[in-house]
Tab-separated table of N, CA and C in Angstrom:
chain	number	residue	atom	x	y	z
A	1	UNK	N	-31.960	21.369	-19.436
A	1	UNK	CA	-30.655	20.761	-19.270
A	1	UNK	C	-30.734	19.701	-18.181
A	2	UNK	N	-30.317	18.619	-18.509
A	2	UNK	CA	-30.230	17.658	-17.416
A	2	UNK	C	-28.864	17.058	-16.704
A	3	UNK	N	-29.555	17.840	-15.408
A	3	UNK	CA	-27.835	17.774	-14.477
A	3	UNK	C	-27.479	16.124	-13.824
A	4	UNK	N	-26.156	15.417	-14.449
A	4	UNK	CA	-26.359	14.421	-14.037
A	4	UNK	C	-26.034	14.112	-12.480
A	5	UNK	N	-27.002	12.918	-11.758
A	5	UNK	CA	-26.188	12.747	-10.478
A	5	UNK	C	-24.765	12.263	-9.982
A	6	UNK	N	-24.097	12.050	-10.740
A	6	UNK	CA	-22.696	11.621	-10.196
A	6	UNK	C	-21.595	12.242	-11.723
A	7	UNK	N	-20.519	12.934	-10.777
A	7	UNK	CA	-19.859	13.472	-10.987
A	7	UNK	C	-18.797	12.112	-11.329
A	8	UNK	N	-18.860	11.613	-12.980
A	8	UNK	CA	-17.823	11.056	-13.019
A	8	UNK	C	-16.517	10.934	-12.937
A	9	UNK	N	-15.848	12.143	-12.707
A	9	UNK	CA	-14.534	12.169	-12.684
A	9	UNK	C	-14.537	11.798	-11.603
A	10	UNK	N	-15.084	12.018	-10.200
A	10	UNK	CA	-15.198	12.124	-8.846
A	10	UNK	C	-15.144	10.623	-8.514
A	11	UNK	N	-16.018	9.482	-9.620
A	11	UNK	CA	-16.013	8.345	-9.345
A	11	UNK	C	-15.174	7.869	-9.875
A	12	UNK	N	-14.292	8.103	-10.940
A	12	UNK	CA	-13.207	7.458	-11.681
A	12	UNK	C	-12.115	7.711	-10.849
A	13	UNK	N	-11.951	8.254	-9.777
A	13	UNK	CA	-11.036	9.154	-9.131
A	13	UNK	C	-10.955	7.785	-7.817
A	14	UNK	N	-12.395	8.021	-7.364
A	14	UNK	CA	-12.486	7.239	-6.011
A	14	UNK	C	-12.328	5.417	-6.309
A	15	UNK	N	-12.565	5.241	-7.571
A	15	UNK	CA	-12.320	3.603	-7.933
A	15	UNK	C	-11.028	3.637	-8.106
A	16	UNK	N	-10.126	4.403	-9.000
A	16	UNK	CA	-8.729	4.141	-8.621
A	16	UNK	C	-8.071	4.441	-7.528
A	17	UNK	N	-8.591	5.398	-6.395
A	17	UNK	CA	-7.813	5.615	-5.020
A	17	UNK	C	-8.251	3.934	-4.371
A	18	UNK	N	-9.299	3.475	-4.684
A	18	UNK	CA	-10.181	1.917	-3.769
A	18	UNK	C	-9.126	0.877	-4.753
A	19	UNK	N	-8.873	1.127	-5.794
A	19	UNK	CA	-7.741	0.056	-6.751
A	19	UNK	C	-6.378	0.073	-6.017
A	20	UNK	N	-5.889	1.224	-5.916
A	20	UNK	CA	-4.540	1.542	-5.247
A	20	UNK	C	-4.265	0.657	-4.047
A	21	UNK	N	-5.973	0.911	-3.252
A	21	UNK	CA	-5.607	0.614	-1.556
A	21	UNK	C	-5.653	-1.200	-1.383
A	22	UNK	N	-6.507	-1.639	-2.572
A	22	UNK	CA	-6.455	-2.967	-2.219
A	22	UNK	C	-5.434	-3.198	-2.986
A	23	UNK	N	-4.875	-3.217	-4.026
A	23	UNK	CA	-3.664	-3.890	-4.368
A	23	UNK	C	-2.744	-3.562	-3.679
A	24	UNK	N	-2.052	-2.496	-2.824
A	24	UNK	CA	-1.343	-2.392	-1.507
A	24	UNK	C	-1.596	-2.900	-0.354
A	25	UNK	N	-3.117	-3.857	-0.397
A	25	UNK	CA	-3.393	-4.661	0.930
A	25	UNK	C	-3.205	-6.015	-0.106
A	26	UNK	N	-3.223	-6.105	-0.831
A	26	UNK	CA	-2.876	-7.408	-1.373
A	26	UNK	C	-1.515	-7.570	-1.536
A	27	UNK	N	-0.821	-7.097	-1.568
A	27	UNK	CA	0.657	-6.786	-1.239
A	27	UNK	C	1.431	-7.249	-0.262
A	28	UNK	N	0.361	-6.433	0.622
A	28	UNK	CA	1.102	-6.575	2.211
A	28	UNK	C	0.864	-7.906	2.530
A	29	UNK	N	-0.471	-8.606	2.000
A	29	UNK	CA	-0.627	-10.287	2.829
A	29	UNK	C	0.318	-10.743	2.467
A	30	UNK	N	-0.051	-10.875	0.790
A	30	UNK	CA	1.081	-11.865	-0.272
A	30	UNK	C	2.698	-12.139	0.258
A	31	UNK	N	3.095	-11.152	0.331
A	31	UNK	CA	4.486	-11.033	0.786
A	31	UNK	C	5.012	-12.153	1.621
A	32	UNK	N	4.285	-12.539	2.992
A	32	UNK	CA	4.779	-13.579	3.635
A	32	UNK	C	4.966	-15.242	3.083
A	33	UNK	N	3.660	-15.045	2.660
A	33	UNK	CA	3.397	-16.921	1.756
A	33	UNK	C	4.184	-16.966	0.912
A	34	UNK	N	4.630	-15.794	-0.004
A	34	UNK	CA	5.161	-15.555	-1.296
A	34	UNK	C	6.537	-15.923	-0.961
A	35	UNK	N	7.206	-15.073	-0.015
A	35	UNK	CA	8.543	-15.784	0.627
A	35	UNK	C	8.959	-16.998	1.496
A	36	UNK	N	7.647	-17.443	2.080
A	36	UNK	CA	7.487	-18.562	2.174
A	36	UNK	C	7.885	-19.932	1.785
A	37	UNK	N	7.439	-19.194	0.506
A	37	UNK	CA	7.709	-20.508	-1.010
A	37	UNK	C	8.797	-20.928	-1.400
A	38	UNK	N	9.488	-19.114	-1.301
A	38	UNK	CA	10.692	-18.916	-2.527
A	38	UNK	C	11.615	-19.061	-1.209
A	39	UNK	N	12.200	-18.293	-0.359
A	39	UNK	CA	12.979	-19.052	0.519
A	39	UNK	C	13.358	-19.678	1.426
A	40	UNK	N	14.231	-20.989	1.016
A	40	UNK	CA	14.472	-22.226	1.413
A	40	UNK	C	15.213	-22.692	2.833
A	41	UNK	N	16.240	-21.058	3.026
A	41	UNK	CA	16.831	-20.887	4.513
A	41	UNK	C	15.933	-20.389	5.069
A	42	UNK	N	15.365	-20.996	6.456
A	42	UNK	CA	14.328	-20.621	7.417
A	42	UNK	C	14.714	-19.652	7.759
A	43	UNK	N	16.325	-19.206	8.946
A	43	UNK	CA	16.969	-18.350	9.004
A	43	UNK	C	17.076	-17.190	8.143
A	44	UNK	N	16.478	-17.403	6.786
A	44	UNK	CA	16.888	-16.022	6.346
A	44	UNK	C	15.506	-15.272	6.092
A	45	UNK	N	13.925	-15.890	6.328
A	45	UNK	CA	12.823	-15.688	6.374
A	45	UNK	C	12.539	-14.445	6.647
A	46	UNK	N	13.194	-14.081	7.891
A	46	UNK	CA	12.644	-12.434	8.476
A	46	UNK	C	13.486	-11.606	7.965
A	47	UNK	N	14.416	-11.746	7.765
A	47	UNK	CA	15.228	-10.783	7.103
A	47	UNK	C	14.955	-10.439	5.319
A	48	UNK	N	14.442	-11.634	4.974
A	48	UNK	CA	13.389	-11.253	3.706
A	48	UNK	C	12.199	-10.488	4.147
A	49	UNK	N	11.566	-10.914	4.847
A	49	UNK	CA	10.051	-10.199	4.894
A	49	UNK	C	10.718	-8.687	5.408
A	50	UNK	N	11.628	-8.500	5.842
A	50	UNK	CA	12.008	-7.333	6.628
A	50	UNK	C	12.851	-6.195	5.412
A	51	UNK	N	13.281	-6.792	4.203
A	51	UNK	CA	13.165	-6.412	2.891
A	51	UNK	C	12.069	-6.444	2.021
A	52	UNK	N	10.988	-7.239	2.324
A	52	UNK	CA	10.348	-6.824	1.402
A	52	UNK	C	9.372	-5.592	2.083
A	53	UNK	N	9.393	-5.009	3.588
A	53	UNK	CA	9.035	-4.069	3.910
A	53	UNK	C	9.723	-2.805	3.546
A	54	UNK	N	11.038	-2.703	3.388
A	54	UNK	CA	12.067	-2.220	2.848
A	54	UNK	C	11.425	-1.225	1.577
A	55	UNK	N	11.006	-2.450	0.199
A	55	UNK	CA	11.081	-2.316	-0.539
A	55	UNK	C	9.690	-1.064	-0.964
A	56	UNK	N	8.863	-1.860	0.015
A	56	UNK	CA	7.533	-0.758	0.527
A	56	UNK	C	7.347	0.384	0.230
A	57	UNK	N	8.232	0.182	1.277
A	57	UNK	CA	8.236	1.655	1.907
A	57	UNK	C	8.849	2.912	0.803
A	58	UNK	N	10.102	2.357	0.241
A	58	UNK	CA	11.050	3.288	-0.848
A	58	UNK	C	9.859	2.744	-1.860
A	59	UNK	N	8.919	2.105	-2.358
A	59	UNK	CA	8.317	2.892	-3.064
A	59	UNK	C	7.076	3.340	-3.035
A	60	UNK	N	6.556	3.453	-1.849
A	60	UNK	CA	6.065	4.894	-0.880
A	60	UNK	C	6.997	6.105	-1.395
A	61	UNK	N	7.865	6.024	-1.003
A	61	UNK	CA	8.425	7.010	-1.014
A	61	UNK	C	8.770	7.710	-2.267
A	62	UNK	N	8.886	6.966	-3.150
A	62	UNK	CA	9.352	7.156	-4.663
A	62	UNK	C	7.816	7.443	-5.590
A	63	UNK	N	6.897	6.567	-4.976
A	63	UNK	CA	5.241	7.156	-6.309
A	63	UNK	C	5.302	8.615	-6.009
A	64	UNK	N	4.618	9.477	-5.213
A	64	UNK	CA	4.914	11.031	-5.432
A	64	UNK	C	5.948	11.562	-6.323
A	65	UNK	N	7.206	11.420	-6.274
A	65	UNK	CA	7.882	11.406	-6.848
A	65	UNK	C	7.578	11.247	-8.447
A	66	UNK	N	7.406	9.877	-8.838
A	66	UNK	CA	7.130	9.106	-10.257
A	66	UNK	C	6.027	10.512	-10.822
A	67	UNK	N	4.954	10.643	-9.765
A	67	UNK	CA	4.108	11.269	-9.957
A	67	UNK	C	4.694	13.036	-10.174
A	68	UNK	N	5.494	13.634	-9.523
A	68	UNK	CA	5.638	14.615	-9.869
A	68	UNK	C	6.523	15.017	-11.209
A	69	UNK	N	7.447	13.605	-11.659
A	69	UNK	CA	8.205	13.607	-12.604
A	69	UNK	C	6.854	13.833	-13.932
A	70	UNK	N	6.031	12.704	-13.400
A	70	UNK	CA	5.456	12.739	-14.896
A	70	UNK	C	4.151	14.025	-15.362
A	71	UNK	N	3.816	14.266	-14.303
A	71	UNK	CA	3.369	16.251	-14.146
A	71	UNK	C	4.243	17.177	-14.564
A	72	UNK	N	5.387	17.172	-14.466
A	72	UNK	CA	6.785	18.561	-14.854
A	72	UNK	C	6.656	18.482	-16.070
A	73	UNK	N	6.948	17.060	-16.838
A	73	UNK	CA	7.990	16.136	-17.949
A	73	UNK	C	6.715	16.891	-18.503
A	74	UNK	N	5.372	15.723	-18.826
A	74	UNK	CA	4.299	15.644	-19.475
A	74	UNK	C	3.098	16.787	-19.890
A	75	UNK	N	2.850	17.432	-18.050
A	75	UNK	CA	1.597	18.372	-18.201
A	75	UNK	C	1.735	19.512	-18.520
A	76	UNK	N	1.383	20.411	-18.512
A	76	UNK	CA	1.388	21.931	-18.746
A	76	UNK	C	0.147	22.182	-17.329
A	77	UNK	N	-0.077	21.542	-16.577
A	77	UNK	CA	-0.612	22.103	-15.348
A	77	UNK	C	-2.252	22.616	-15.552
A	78	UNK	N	-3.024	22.199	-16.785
A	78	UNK	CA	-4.353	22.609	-16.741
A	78	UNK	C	-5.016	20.673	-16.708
A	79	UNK	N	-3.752	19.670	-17.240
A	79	UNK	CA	-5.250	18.327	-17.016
A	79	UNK	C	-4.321	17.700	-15.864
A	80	UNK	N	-5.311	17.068	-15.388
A	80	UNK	CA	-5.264	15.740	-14.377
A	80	UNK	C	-4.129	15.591	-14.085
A	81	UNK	N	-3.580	15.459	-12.702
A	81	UNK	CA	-2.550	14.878	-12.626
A	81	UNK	C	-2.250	13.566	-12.887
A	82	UNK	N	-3.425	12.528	-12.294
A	82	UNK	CA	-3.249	11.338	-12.623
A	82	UNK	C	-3.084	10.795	-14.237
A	83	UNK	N	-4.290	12.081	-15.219
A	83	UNK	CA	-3.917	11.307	-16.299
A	83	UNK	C	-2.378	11.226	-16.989
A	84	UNK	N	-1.443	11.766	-16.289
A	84	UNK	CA	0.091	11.754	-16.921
A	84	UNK	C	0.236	10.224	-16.095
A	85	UNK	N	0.189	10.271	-14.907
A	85	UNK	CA	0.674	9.417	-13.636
A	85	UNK	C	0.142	8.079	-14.175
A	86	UNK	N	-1.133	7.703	-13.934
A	86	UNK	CA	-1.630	6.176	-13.920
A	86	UNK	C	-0.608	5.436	-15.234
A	87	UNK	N	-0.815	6.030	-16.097
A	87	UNK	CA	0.222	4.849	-17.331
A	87	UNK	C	1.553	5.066	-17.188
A	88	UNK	N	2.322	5.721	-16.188
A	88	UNK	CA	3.783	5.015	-15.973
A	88	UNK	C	3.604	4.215	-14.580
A	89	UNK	N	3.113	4.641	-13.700
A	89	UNK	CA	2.421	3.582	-12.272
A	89	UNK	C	2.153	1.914	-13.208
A	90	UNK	N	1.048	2.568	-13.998
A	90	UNK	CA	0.486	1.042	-14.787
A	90	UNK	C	1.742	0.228	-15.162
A	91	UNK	N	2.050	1.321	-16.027
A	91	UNK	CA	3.683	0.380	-16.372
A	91	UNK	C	4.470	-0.108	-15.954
A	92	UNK	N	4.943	0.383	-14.763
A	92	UNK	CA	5.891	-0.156	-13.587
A	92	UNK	C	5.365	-1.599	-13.211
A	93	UNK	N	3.736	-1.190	-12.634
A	93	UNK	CA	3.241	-2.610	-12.124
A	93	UNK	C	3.405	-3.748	-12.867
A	94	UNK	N	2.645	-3.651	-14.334
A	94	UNK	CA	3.026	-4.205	-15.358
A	94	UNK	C	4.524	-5.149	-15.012
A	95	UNK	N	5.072	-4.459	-15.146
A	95	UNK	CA	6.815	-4.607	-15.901
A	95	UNK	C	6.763	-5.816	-14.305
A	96	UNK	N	6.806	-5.199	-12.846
A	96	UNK	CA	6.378	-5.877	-11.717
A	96	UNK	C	6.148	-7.510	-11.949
A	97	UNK	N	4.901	-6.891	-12.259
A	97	UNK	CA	4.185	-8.617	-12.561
A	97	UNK	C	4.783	-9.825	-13.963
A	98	UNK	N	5.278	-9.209	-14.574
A	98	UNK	CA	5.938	-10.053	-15.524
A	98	UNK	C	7.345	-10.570	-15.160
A	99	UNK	N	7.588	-10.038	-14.368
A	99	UNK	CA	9.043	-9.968	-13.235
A	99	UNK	C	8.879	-11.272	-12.674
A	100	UNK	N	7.164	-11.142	-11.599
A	100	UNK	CA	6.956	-11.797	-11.115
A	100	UNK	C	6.457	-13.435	-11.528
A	101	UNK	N	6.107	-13.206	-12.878
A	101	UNK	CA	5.252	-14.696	-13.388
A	101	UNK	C	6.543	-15.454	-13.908
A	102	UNK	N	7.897	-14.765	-14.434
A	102	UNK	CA	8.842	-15.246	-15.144
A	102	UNK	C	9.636	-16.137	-13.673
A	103	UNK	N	9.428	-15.375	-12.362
A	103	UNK	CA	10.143	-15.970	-11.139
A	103	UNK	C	9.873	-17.285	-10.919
A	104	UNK	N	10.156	-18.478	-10.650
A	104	UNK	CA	10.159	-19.516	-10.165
A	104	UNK	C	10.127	-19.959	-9.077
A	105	UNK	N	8.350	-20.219	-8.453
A	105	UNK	CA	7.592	-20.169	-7.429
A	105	UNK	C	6.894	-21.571	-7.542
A	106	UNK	N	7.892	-22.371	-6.420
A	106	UNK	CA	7.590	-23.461	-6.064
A	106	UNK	C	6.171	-23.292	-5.325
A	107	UNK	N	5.019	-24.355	-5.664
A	107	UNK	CA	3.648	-24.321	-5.170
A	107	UNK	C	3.679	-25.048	-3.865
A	108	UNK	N	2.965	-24.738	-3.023
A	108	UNK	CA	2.633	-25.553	-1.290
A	108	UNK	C	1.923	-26.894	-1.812
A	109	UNK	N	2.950	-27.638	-0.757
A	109	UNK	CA	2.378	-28.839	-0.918
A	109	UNK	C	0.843	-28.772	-0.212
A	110	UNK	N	0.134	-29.286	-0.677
A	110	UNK	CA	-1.512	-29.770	-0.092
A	110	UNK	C	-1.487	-30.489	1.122
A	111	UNK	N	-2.016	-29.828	2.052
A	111	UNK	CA	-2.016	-30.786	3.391
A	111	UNK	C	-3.506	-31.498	3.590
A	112	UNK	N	-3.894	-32.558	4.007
A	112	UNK	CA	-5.032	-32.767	4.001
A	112	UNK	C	-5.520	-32.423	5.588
A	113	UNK	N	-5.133	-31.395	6.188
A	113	UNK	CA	-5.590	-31.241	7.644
A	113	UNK	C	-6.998	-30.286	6.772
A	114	UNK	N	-8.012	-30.169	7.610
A	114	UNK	CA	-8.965	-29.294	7.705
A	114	UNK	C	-8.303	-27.759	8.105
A	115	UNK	N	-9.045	-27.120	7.672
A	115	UNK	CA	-9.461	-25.039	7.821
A	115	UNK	C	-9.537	-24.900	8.624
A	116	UNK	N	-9.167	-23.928	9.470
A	116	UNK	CA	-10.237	-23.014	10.749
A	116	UNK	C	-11.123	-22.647	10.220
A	117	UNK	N	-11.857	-22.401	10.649
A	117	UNK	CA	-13.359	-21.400	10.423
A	117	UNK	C	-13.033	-19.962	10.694
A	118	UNK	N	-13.970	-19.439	10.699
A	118	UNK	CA	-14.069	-17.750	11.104
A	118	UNK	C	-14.176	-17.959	12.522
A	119	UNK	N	-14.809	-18.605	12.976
A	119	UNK	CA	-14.756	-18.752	14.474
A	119	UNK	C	-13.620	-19.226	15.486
A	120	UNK	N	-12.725	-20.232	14.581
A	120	UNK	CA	-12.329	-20.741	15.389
A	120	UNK	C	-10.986	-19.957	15.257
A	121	UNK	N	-10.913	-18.879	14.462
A	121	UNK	CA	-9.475	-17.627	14.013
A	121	UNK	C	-10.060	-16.770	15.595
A	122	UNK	N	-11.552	-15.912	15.211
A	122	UNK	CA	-12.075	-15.336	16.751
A	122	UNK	C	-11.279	-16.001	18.147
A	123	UNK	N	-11.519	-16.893	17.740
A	123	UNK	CA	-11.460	-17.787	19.450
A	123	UNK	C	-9.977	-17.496	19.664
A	124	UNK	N	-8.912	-17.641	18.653
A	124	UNK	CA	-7.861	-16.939	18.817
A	124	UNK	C	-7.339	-15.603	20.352
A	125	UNK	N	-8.450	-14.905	20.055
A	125	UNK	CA	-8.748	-13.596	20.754
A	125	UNK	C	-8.838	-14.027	22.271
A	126	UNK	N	-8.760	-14.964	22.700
A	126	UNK	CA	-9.175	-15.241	23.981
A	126	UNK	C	-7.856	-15.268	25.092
A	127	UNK	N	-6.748	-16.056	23.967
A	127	UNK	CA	-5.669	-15.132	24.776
A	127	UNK	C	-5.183	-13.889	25.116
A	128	UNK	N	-5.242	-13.295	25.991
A	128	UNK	CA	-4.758	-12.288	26.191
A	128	UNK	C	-3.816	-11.777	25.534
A	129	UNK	N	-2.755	-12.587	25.591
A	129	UNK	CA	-1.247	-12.099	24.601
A	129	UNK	C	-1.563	-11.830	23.152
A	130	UNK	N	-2.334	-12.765	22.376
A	130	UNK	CA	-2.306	-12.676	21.579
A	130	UNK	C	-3.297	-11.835	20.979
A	131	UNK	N	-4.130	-11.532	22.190
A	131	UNK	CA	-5.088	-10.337	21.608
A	131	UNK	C	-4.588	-8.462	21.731
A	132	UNK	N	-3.662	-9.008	22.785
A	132	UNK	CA	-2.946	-7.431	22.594
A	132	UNK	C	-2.018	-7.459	21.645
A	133	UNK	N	-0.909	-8.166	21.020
A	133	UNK	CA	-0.390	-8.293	20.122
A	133	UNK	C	-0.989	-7.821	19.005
A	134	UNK	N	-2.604	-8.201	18.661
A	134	UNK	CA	-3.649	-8.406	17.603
A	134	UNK	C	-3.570	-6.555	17.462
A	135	UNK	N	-4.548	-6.098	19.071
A	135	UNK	CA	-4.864	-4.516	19.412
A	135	UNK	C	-3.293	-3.554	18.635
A	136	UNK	N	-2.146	-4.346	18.920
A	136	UNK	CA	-0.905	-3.528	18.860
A	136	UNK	C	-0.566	-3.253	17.439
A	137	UNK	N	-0.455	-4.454	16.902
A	137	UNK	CA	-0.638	-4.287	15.016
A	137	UNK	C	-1.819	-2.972	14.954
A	138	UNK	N	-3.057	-3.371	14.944
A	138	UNK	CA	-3.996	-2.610	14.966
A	138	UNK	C	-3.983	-1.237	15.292
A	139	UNK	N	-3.174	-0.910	16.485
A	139	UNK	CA	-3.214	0.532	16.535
A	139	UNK	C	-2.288	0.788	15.611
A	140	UNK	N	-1.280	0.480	15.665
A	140	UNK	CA	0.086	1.266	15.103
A	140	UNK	C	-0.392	1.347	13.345
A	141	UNK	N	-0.933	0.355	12.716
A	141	UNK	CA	-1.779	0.489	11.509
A	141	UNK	C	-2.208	1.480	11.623
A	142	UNK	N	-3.016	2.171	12.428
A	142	UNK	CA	-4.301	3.275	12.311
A	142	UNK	C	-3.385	4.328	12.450
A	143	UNK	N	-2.222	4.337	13.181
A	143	UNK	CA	-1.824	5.595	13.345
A	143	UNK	C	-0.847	6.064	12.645
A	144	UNK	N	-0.055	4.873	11.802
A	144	UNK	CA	0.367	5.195	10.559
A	144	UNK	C	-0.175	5.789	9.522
A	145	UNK	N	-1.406	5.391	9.104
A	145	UNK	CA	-2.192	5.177	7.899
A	145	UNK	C	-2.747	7.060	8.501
A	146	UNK	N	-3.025	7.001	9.526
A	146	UNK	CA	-3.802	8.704	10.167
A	146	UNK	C	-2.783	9.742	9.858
A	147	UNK	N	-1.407	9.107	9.868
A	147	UNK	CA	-0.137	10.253	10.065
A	147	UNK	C	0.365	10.642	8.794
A	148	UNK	N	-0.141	9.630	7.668
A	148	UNK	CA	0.339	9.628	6.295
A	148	UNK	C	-1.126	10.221	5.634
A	149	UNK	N	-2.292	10.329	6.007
A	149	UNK	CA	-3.036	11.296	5.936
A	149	UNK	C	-3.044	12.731	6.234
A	150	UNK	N	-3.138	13.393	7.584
A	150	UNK	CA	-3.327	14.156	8.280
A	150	UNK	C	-2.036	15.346	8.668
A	151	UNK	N	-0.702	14.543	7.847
A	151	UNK	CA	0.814	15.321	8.072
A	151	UNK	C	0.698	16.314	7.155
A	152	UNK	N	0.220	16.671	6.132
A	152	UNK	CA	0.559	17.803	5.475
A	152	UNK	C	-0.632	18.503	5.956
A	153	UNK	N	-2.082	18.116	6.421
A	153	UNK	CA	-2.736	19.123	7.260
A	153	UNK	C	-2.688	19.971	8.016
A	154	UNK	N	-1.937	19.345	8.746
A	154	UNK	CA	-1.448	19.592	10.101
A	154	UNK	C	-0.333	20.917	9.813
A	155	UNK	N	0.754	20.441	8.614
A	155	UNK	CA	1.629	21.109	8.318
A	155	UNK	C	1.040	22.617	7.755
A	156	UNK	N	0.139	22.494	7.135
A	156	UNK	CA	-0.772	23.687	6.865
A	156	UNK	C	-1.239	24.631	8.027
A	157	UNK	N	-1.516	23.734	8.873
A	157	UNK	CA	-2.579	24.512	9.992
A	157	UNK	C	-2.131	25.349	10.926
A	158	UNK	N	-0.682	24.541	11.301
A	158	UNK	CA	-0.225	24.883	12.518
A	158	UNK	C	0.914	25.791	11.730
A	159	UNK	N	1.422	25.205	11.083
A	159	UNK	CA	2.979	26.407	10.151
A	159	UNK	C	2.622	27.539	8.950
A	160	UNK	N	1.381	27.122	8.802
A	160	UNK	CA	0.786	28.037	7.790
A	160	UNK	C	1.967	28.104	6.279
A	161	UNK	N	2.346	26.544	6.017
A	161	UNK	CA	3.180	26.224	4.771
A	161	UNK	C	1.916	26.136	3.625
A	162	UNK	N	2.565	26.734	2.657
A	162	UNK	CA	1.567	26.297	1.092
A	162	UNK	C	1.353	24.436	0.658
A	163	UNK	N	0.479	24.839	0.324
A	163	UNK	CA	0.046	23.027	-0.060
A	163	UNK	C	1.053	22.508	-0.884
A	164	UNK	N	1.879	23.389	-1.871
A	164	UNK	CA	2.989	22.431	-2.284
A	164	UNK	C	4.278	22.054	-1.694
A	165	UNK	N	4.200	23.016	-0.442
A	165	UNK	CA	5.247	22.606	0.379
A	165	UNK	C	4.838	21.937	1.583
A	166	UNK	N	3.883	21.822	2.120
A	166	UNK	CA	3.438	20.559	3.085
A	166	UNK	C	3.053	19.011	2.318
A	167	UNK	N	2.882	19.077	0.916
A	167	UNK	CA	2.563	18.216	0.409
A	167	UNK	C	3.770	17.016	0.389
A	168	UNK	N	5.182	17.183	1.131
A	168	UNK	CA	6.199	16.272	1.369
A	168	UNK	C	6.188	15.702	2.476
A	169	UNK	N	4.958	15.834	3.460
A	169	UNK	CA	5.129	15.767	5.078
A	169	UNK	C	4.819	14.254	4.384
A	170	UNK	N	4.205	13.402	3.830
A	170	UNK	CA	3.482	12.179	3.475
A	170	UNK	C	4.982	11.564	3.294
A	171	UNK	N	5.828	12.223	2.374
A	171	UNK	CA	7.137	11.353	1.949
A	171	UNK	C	8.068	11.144	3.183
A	172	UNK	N	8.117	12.680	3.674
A	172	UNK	CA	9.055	12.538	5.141
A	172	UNK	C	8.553	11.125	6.440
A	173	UNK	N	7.213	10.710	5.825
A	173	UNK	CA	7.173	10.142	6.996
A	173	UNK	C	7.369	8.712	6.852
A	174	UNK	N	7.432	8.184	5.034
A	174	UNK	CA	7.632	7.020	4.773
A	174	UNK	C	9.593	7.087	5.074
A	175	UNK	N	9.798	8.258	4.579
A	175	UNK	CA	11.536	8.150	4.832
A	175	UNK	C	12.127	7.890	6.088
């Protein structure tokens, strides 16, 4: 019998958790340029980007959810959770992006100034202000991203709750 080395489910598993995380970092850049484009009151700039964090977050808060609807509705509790989950997720995005191509997204005008380099973004770093500013994003990232990991662990460890009831500490913390 020949045992194979990689456990495909294990890798079909870890390419869509690595799919998830960059199209949620492609997300997060897009958002600014994207509103950028589309609105025309300067004044109302942050208060968009400050909705489209909004929008984030509630659906943070809402995929578990999507996901547990389509586990109850769909599974009988012996396959995959994801295989109920990914094709209404897919669909949503889907539906998303056709939302998005039908929107009317004025293009940046072309400037003919030159790029920074990679170096000359670094050199950035030399202010002080702007390098703790840089550190401050940076932590609060890590300790979000650690707390939306590590909350239903924790909730396990220390309260001795069942995994389906610590498994909301992730939602409580986007709410």
């Amino acid at each position: 019998m020949i045992v194979p080395l990689v456990n495909y489910n294990s890798v079909t598993t870890m390419v869509a958790y690595a799919l998830l995380g960059i199209g949620n970092a492609i997300l997060q850049v897009s958002l600014n340029p994207l509103l950028n484009n589309v609105v025309t009151d300067r004044k109302l700039l942050t208060s968009s980007l400050t909705g489209g964090q909004v929008v984030k977050a509630v659906s943070s808060l809402v995929g578990p959810q999507i996901v547990l609807l389509a586990v109850s509705y769909f599974g009988n509790g012996d396959t995959g959770l994801w295989y109920y989950s990914f094709p209404i997720l897919g669909a949503i995005t889907l539906l998303s992006g056709l939302w998005l191509l039908a929107t009317p997204i004025p293009h940046e005008k072309k400037e003919t100034t030159t790029g920074s380099s990679f170096t000359d973004t670094l050199s950035l770093l030399k202010d002080k202000k702007i390098l703790f500013l840089f550190l401050g994003i940076f932590f609060v990232v890590g300790v979000d991203v650690a707390t939306n990991f590590i909350s239903s662990k924790i909730l396990i460890a220390r309260f001795g709750l069942d995994k389906p009831d610590a498994g909301i500490a992730p939602q409580l913390h986007f709410f």
